[in-house]
Structures are given as structure tokens and as C-alpha cells.
């Protein structure tokens, strides 16, 4: 290979790193821009906030692969009206939380959740709500803490069949080459999906702009790829069978038109936990927490009839 070709190859290989350096670092100055609060936990700073009455029954909300805690803000207003005290937080590598390196496995995320609960002094039982990948995280936390889990609410939960595009599938399966391709190609795919959200009804203001902001933050892409490999490649059968055995009440809310977590996933959960209750929202896709907020709130209200204090 000629010197020119070698230099060109090195420059091409270094493009993802060069792009990453141009993104906003997650440092103290970055955190000063954030609403809410921060906890310095064992794996890094975690951004979180409380919504609702101090004496309300606690509901902890875990978001999905690419949408930080703001995804819950529209729905949280309804949960607060039901009497819940709602805790929302950003998973590592999303929103305003740090983006520590390392495999983002279910254990990685459940440790973050356990650290945050300990930081906030939450030792009593609670309701856990998980959206998309957050549903898988919530289920894994639940099998380690069935006595603390009052009930589990799942919104389009992952772990029963997750649809990803061909680029993401290739990148998940192939290290090195997959890393390079993901950092170069995924932002375009992500931006296209985010812009499409701008035309949908939303209970979260400027959700498209909030999603696009993730692409400008250092560690986001690396974290998403690590989660695809470490968490979303695994199914949650063992967790849900254990939750059923422990008699933890589970309700799942699905979007009939969801193409990310197809409705057939409902059948797998029903097989693993025959006591789980299901609600299907017509016309809803994968963004149901912010596009069909009132219907989701109604499903939670009808299924659980509010918090039990």
C-alpha cells in the first residue's frame, strides 16, 4: 500500500473519533445546563428529578434506548394526578448523565438504579415503570428485588423481540468494523427518525429537538451500541418467569402499530407470565408514552385503579 493510501486509510479509520471529539463533553459545565438534580453514584453522575407530592406512592420510571427521562414528562403529569410521586432519571450515556465506558448489560443498568434508590433513601416497596429497553431493565431489577416491587408497568417492553435495521444489526454483531460503521451511519438514521417525530402529536414539547440534541453529546453513540450488544440482544424470559413465580403484578401496554417492538411480543410475554395483564392502544407506534399519553395514562389507571398507599 502506498504512503498516500495508508494515510487515507488511517484518516478514514479515525473519522469516528474525530467526530466524537467535536461533541459536547459531559463535564461540570455541561451539568450546569440541566434541570433537575444530580447524584454522584458508583459508575458516574446520574441526572434525575422528582415530580409530584412528597407523600405519594413512589413510581420509578426507566426510559428506553435513545430517549432520556424527558420521555416521561407528559405522562408524569397524569401519574402525579393519580397520586404518585414520580422519580425519573437518565440512563448512563443519555440525557445529562455521565457516559462511563464498559459493557452496558442489564447488571450495569440495574446497578445504576440500585445506586440511585440508595442515594434517595428508598428502601420501601415501589412501582416500577419501564419503557422499551427500560422494560428489560425494570424486569431484571425486579427479579433481584421481588419483595420491594409493588407492581411492574411495561410500555412496549424490550426483551421479547426487538426490531433493528440492517445497519444496526450488522454493527451489533461485528466488533471494530461494526463500531466504525455505527458511528458513521447511525446518526443519519437516528436523525431521520427524530425528525419524523416532529410531525406527530406529542405531550413532550419539541421532542424532535430534544432527540437531536443527543447526537451532539459525547458518549451517546458508544452507549447506544453498547446497549444493543449488552442488553437488547438478550431476551427477558428468565426474568419474567421469575416475576410470575414471585407473583409480582405485571401490566404491559402495547402500541398496535409499533414496528420496533411488534405486537407479537405480547404473545411471548403472555407465554412467560400468564398472569400479566395487557392493554393494546390502537393507532399507537413505539412512541406511545408521548404520542398517546392520555390513552397510556387511562390504561394505567384502569389496570391498577391508582396507587395503593
C-alpha positions as a Python dict, from the first residue, in 0.01 Angstrom:
ca = {
    (1, 'X'): (0, 0, 0),
    (2, 'X'): (136, 341, -91),
    (3, 'X'): (201, 609, 166),
    (4, 'X'): (-91, 814, 36),
    (5, 'X'): (-325, 516, 56),
    (6, 'X'): (-205, 437, 408),
    (7, 'X'): (-267, 792, 523),
    (8, 'X'): (-610, 792, 363),
    (9, 'X'): (-698, 465, 537),
    (10, 'X'): (-579, 600, 872),
    (11, 'X'): (-777, 920, 824),
    (12, 'X'): (-1089, 719, 738),
    (13, 'X'): (-1044, 495, 1040),
    (14, 'X'): (-1006, 797, 1265),
    (15, 'X'): (-1320, 976, 1148),
    (16, 'X'): (-1548, 847, 1427),
    (17, 'X'): (-1301, 958, 1695),
    (18, 'X'): (-1261, 1298, 1530),
    (19, 'X'): (-1638, 1344, 1518),
    (20, 'X'): (-1669, 1239, 1881),
    (21, 'X'): (-1416, 1499, 1994),
    (22, 'X'): (-1633, 1769, 1841),
    (23, 'X'): (-1929, 1666, 2059),
    (24, 'X'): (-2009, 1821, 2396),
    (25, 'X'): (-1822, 1658, 2686),
    (26, 'X'): (-2025, 1550, 2988),
    (27, 'X'): (-1846, 1762, 3244),
    (28, 'X'): (-1941, 2001, 3526),
    (29, 'X'): (-2014, 2283, 3282),
    (30, 'X'): (-2245, 2054, 3084),
    (31, 'X'): (-2430, 1953, 3400),
    (32, 'X'): (-2489, 2316, 3495),
    (33, 'X'): (-2724, 2346, 3197),
    (34, 'X'): (-2950, 2067, 3320),
    (35, 'X'): (-3280, 2095, 3503),
    (36, 'X'): (-3340, 1870, 3798),
    (37, 'X'): (-3072, 1716, 4019),
    (38, 'X'): (-2759, 1500, 4010),
    (39, 'X'): (-2633, 1210, 4217),
    (40, 'X'): (-2269, 1102, 4209),
    (41, 'X'): (-2306, 724, 4200),
    (42, 'X'): (-2059, 436, 4180),
    (43, 'X'): (-2041, 447, 3799),
    (44, 'X'): (-2076, 820, 3742),
    (45, 'X'): (-2308, 1119, 3776),
    (46, 'X'): (-2677, 1043, 3721),
    (47, 'X'): (-2928, 1312, 3630),
    (48, 'X'): (-3268, 1270, 3795),
    (49, 'X'): (-3574, 1455, 3922),
    (50, 'X'): (-3879, 1409, 4142),
    (51, 'X'): (-4231, 1504, 4035),
    (52, 'X'): (-4541, 1503, 4248),
    (53, 'X'): (-4634, 1502, 4618),
    (54, 'X'): (-4369, 1409, 4875),
    (55, 'X'): (-4604, 1165, 5044),
    (56, 'X'): (-4724, 994, 4727),
    (57, 'X'): (-4670, 627, 4648),
    (58, 'X'): (-4338, 606, 4462),
    (59, 'X'): (-4323, 519, 4094),
    (60, 'X'): (-3977, 499, 3935),
    (61, 'X'): (-3970, 540, 3556),
    (62, 'X'): (-3696, 385, 3340),
    (63, 'X'): (-3666, 515, 2983),
    (64, 'X'): (-3552, 338, 2667),
    (65, 'X'): (-3251, 302, 2440),
    (66, 'X'): (-3227, 653, 2293),
    (67, 'X'): (-3492, 868, 2465),
    (68, 'X'): (-3382, 1014, 2803),
    (69, 'X'): (-3601, 1091, 3103),
    (70, 'X'): (-3791, 1371, 2928),
    (71, 'X'): (-3987, 1096, 2753),
    (72, 'X'): (-4189, 1061, 3076),
    (73, 'X'): (-4273, 1426, 3134),
    (74, 'X'): (-4612, 1429, 2963),
    (75, 'X'): (-4722, 1104, 3124),
    (76, 'X'): (-4583, 1208, 3464),
    (77, 'X'): (-4845, 1482, 3490),
    (78, 'X'): (-5114, 1215, 3476),
    (79, 'X'): (-4928, 989, 3721),
    (80, 'X'): (-4898, 1275, 3967),
    (81, 'X'): (-5270, 1340, 3933),
    (82, 'X'): (-5325, 974, 4028),
    (83, 'X'): (-5133, 1036, 4349),
    (84, 'X'): (-4791, 902, 4257),
    (85, 'X'): (-4459, 1059, 4350),
    (86, 'X'): (-4261, 1003, 4030),
    (87, 'X'): (-3885, 957, 4004),
    (88, 'X'): (-3738, 996, 3654),
    (89, 'X'): (-3369, 967, 3564),
    (90, 'X'): (-3131, 943, 3269),
    (91, 'X'): (-2960, 614, 3199),
    (92, 'X'): (-2585, 640, 3157),
    (93, 'X'): (-2490, 785, 2819),
    (94, 'X'): (-2826, 957, 2773),
    (95, 'X'): (-2957, 1298, 2863),
    (96, 'X'): (-2739, 1467, 3121),
    (97, 'X'): (-2596, 1156, 3290),
    (98, 'X'): (-2232, 1052, 3251),
    (99, 'X'): (-2132, 802, 2983),
    (100, 'X'): (-1893, 559, 3153),
    (101, 'X'): (-1716, 306, 2934),
    (102, 'X'): (-1778, -65, 2958),
    (103, 'X'): (-2048, -314, 2855),
    (104, 'X'): (-2399, -183, 2910),
    (105, 'X'): (-2553, -505, 3035),
    (106, 'X'): (-2868, -548, 3246),
    (107, 'X'): (-2639, -567, 3550),
    (108, 'X'): (-2479, -235, 3456),
    (109, 'X'): (-2817, -62, 3444),
    (110, 'X'): (-2967, -231, 3750),
    (111, 'X'): (-2662, -120, 3948),
    (112, 'X'): (-2731, 240, 3842),
    (113, 'X'): (-3092, 206, 3953),
    (114, 'X'): (-2998, 44, 4283),
    (115, 'X'): (-2738, 315, 4348),
    (116, 'X'): (-2993, 588, 4280),
    (117, 'X'): (-3256, 432, 4505),
    (118, 'X'): (-2998, 406, 4784),
    (119, 'X'): (-2890, 767, 4727),
    (120, 'X'): (-3253, 877, 4767),
    (121, 'X'): (-3309, 657, 5072),
    (122, 'X'): (-3578, 448, 4902),
    (123, 'X'): (-3598, 121, 5091),
    (124, 'X'): (-3975, 60, 5086),
    (125, 'X'): (-4166, -106, 4808),
    (126, 'X'): (-4232, 87, 4488),
    (127, 'X'): (-4394, 70, 4147),
    (128, 'X'): (-4152, 42, 3857),
    (129, 'X'): (-4242, 157, 3505),
    (130, 'X'): (-4019, 65, 3212),
    (131, 'X'): (-4042, 185, 2853),
    (132, 'X'): (-3881, -13, 2569),
    (133, 'X'): (-3529, -108, 2689),
    (134, 'X'): (-3634, 30, 3025),
    (135, 'X'): (-3883, -256, 3044),
    (136, 'X'): (-3599, -507, 3024),
    (137, 'X'): (-3401, -316, 3288),
    (138, 'X'): (-3705, -299, 3517),
    (139, 'X'): (-3770, -672, 3482),
    (140, 'X'): (-3408, -757, 3569),
    (141, 'X'): (-3417, -528, 3873),
    (142, 'X'): (-3744, -689, 3976),
    (143, 'X'): (-3613, -1045, 3988),
    (144, 'X'): (-3341, -934, 4230),
    (145, 'X'): (-3588, -735, 4441),
    (146, 'X'): (-3932, -900, 4419),
    (147, 'X'): (-4019, -806, 4777),
    (148, 'X'): (-3961, -437, 4701),
    (149, 'X'): (-4158, -435, 4376),
    (150, 'X'): (-4520, -349, 4437),
    (151, 'X'): (-4605, -375, 4069),
    (152, 'X'): (-4440, -354, 3729),
    (153, 'X'): (-4578, -146, 3443),
    (154, 'X'): (-4429, -207, 3099),
    (155, 'X'): (-4468, 17, 2794),
    (156, 'X'): (-4369, -151, 2466),
    (157, 'X'): (-4108, -351, 2659),
    (158, 'X'): (-3794, -488, 2500),
    (159, 'X'): (-3668, -839, 2558),
    (160, 'X'): (-3937, -1021, 2358),
    (161, 'X'): (-3825, -939, 2006),
    (162, 'X'): (-3661, -607, 1918),
    (163, 'X'): (-3664, -492, 1556),
    (164, 'X'): (-3350, -307, 1447),
    (165, 'X'): (-3247, -203, 1099),
    (166, 'X'): (-2986, -390, 893),
    (167, 'X'): (-2709, -141, 975),
    (168, 'X'): (-2767, -165, 1350),
    (169, 'X'): (-2793, -544, 1325),
    (170, 'X'): (-2459, -568, 1143),
    (171, 'X'): (-2291, -327, 1385),
    (172, 'X'): (-2421, -522, 1683),
    (173, 'X'): (-2282, -849, 1554),
    (174, 'X'): (-1942, -732, 1429),
    (175, 'X'): (-1694, -553, 1660),
    (176, 'X'): (-1445, -300, 1522),
    (177, 'X'): (-1596, -279, 1173),
    (178, 'X'): (-1938, -251, 1334),
    (179, 'X'): (-1816, 22, 1568),
    (180, 'X'): (-1684, 230, 1280),
    (181, 'X'): (-1996, 185, 1069),
    (182, 'X'): (-2230, 257, 1359),
    (183, 'X'): (-2060, 586, 1442),
    (184, 'X'): (-2065, 690, 1078),
    (185, 'X'): (-2410, 570, 966),
    (186, 'X'): (-2637, 557, 1271),
    (187, 'X'): (-2659, 936, 1326),
    (188, 'X'): (-2828, 976, 986),
    (189, 'X'): (-3079, 702, 1064),
    (190, 'X'): (-3142, 842, 1411),
    (191, 'X'): (-3189, 1197, 1281),
    (192, 'X'): (-3440, 1076, 1022),
    (193, 'X'): (-3646, 906, 1293),
    (194, 'X'): (-3623, 1209, 1522),
    (195, 'X'): (-3739, 1449, 1251),
    (196, 'X'): (-4036, 1225, 1178),
    (197, 'X'): (-4140, 1266, 1542),
    (198, 'X'): (-4172, 1641, 1485),
    (199, 'X'): (-4488, 1581, 1283),
    (200, 'X'): (-4660, 1365, 1543),
    (201, 'X'): (-4875, 1480, 1832),
    (202, 'X'): (-4662, 1492, 2145),
    (203, 'X'): (-4716, 1562, 2513),
    (204, 'X'): (-4344, 1649, 2535),
    (205, 'X'): (-4253, 1989, 2389),
    (206, 'X'): (-4004, 1982, 2100),
    (207, 'X'): (-3935, 1613, 2135),
    (208, 'X'): (-3762, 1607, 1796),
    (209, 'X'): (-3522, 1879, 1906),
    (210, 'X'): (-3454, 1701, 2233),
    (211, 'X'): (-3374, 1380, 2049),
    (212, 'X'): (-3144, 1557, 1802),
    (213, 'X'): (-2954, 1709, 2096),
    (214, 'X'): (-2841, 1359, 2195),
    (215, 'X'): (-2630, 1338, 1878),
    (216, 'X'): (-2432, 1640, 1993),
    (217, 'X'): (-2330, 1482, 2324),
    (218, 'X'): (-2016, 1279, 2374),
    (219, 'X'): (-2067, 913, 2458),
    (220, 'X'): (-2422, 881, 2328),
    (221, 'X'): (-2344, 671, 2021),
    (222, 'X'): (-2099, 449, 2208),
    (223, 'X'): (-2359, 392, 2480),
    (224, 'X'): (-2639, 306, 2236),
    (225, 'X'): (-2420, 50, 2058),
    (226, 'X'): (-2307, -98, 2387),
    (227, 'X'): (-2671, -133, 2498),
    (228, 'X'): (-2766, -300, 2171),
    (229, 'X'): (-2492, -554, 2229),
    (230, 'X'): (-2515, -593, 2604),
    (231, 'X'): (-2886, -568, 2683),
    (232, 'X'): (-3109, -578, 2376),
    (233, 'X'): (-2955, -894, 2230),
    (234, 'X'): (-3086, -1085, 2533),
    (235, 'X'): (-3442, -1193, 2591),
    (236, 'X'): (-3612, -1149, 2927),
    (237, 'X'): (-3777, -1490, 2951),
    (238, 'X'): (-3593, -1592, 3267),
    (239, 'X'): (-3675, -1261, 3436),
    (240, 'X'): (-4046, -1273, 3352),
    (241, 'X'): (-4085, -1635, 3452),
    (242, 'X'): (-3923, -1547, 3785),
    (243, 'X'): (-4153, -1246, 3830),
    (244, 'X'): (-4452, -1470, 3764),
    (245, 'X'): (-4326, -1723, 4018),
    (246, 'X'): (-4278, -1442, 4271),
    (247, 'X'): (-4637, -1326, 4200),
    (248, 'X'): (-4533, -970, 4115),
    (249, 'X'): (-4828, -796, 3942),
    (250, 'X'): (-4731, -707, 3584),
    (251, 'X'): (-4920, -498, 3329),
    (252, 'X'): (-4799, -436, 2973),
    (253, 'X'): (-4921, -160, 2740),
    (254, 'X'): (-4858, -205, 2367),
    (255, 'X'): (-4891, 4, 2053),
    (256, 'X'): (-5084, -178, 1785),
    (257, 'X'): (-4877, -13, 1509),
    (258, 'X'): (-4539, -47, 1681),
    (259, 'X'): (-4272, -153, 1432),
    (260, 'X'): (-3985, -153, 1687),
    (261, 'X'): (-4146, -386, 1940),
    (262, 'X'): (-4408, -562, 1723),
    (263, 'X'): (-4736, -663, 1882),
    (264, 'X'): (-4645, -1029, 1853),
    (265, 'X'): (-4413, -970, 2151),
    (266, 'X'): (-4729, -963, 2363),
    (267, 'X'): (-4774, -1334, 2295),
    (268, 'X'): (-4426, -1414, 2423),
    (269, 'X'): (-4486, -1226, 2747),
    (270, 'X'): (-4822, -1400, 2788),
    (271, 'X'): (-4642, -1733, 2747),
    (272, 'X'): (-4384, -1645, 3012),
    (273, 'X'): (-4629, -1488, 3256),
    (274, 'X'): (-4989, -1595, 3214),
    (275, 'X'): (-5100, -1356, 3490),
    (276, 'X'): (-4966, -1044, 3317),
    (277, 'X'): (-5238, -802, 3210),
    (278, 'X'): (-5227, -647, 2862),
    (279, 'X'): (-5366, -332, 2703),
    (280, 'X'): (-5330, -256, 2330),
    (281, 'X'): (-5362, 105, 2215),
    (282, 'X'): (-5495, 140, 1862),
    (283, 'X'): (-5301, 370, 1632),
    (284, 'X'): (-5001, 388, 1864),
    (285, 'X'): (-4647, 319, 1750),
    (286, 'X'): (-4333, 287, 1956),
    (287, 'X'): (-4355, 645, 2082),
    (288, 'X'): (-4677, 576, 2272),
    (289, 'X'): (-4565, 743, 2602),
    (290, 'X'): (-4562, 1085, 2432),
    (291, 'X'): (-4788, 1032, 2127),
    (292, 'X'): (-5075, 857, 2309),
    (293, 'X'): (-5015, 986, 2659),
    (294, 'X'): (-5376, 1010, 2771),
    (295, 'X'): (-5455, 657, 2650),
    (296, 'X'): (-5149, 521, 2830),
    (297, 'X'): (-5249, 704, 3148),
    (298, 'X'): (-5602, 569, 3117),
    (299, 'X'): (-5467, 216, 3071),
    (300, 'X'): (-5255, 252, 3386),
    (301, 'X'): (-5550, 397, 3578),
    (302, 'X'): (-5791, 127, 3464),
    (303, 'X'): (-5545, -154, 3520),
    (304, 'X'): (-5428, -53, 3864),
    (305, 'X'): (-5700, 186, 3985),
    (306, 'X'): (-5437, 427, 4117),
    (307, 'X'): (-5167, 375, 4378),
    (308, 'X'): (-5220, 167, 4686),
    (309, 'X'): (-5076, 351, 4986),
}
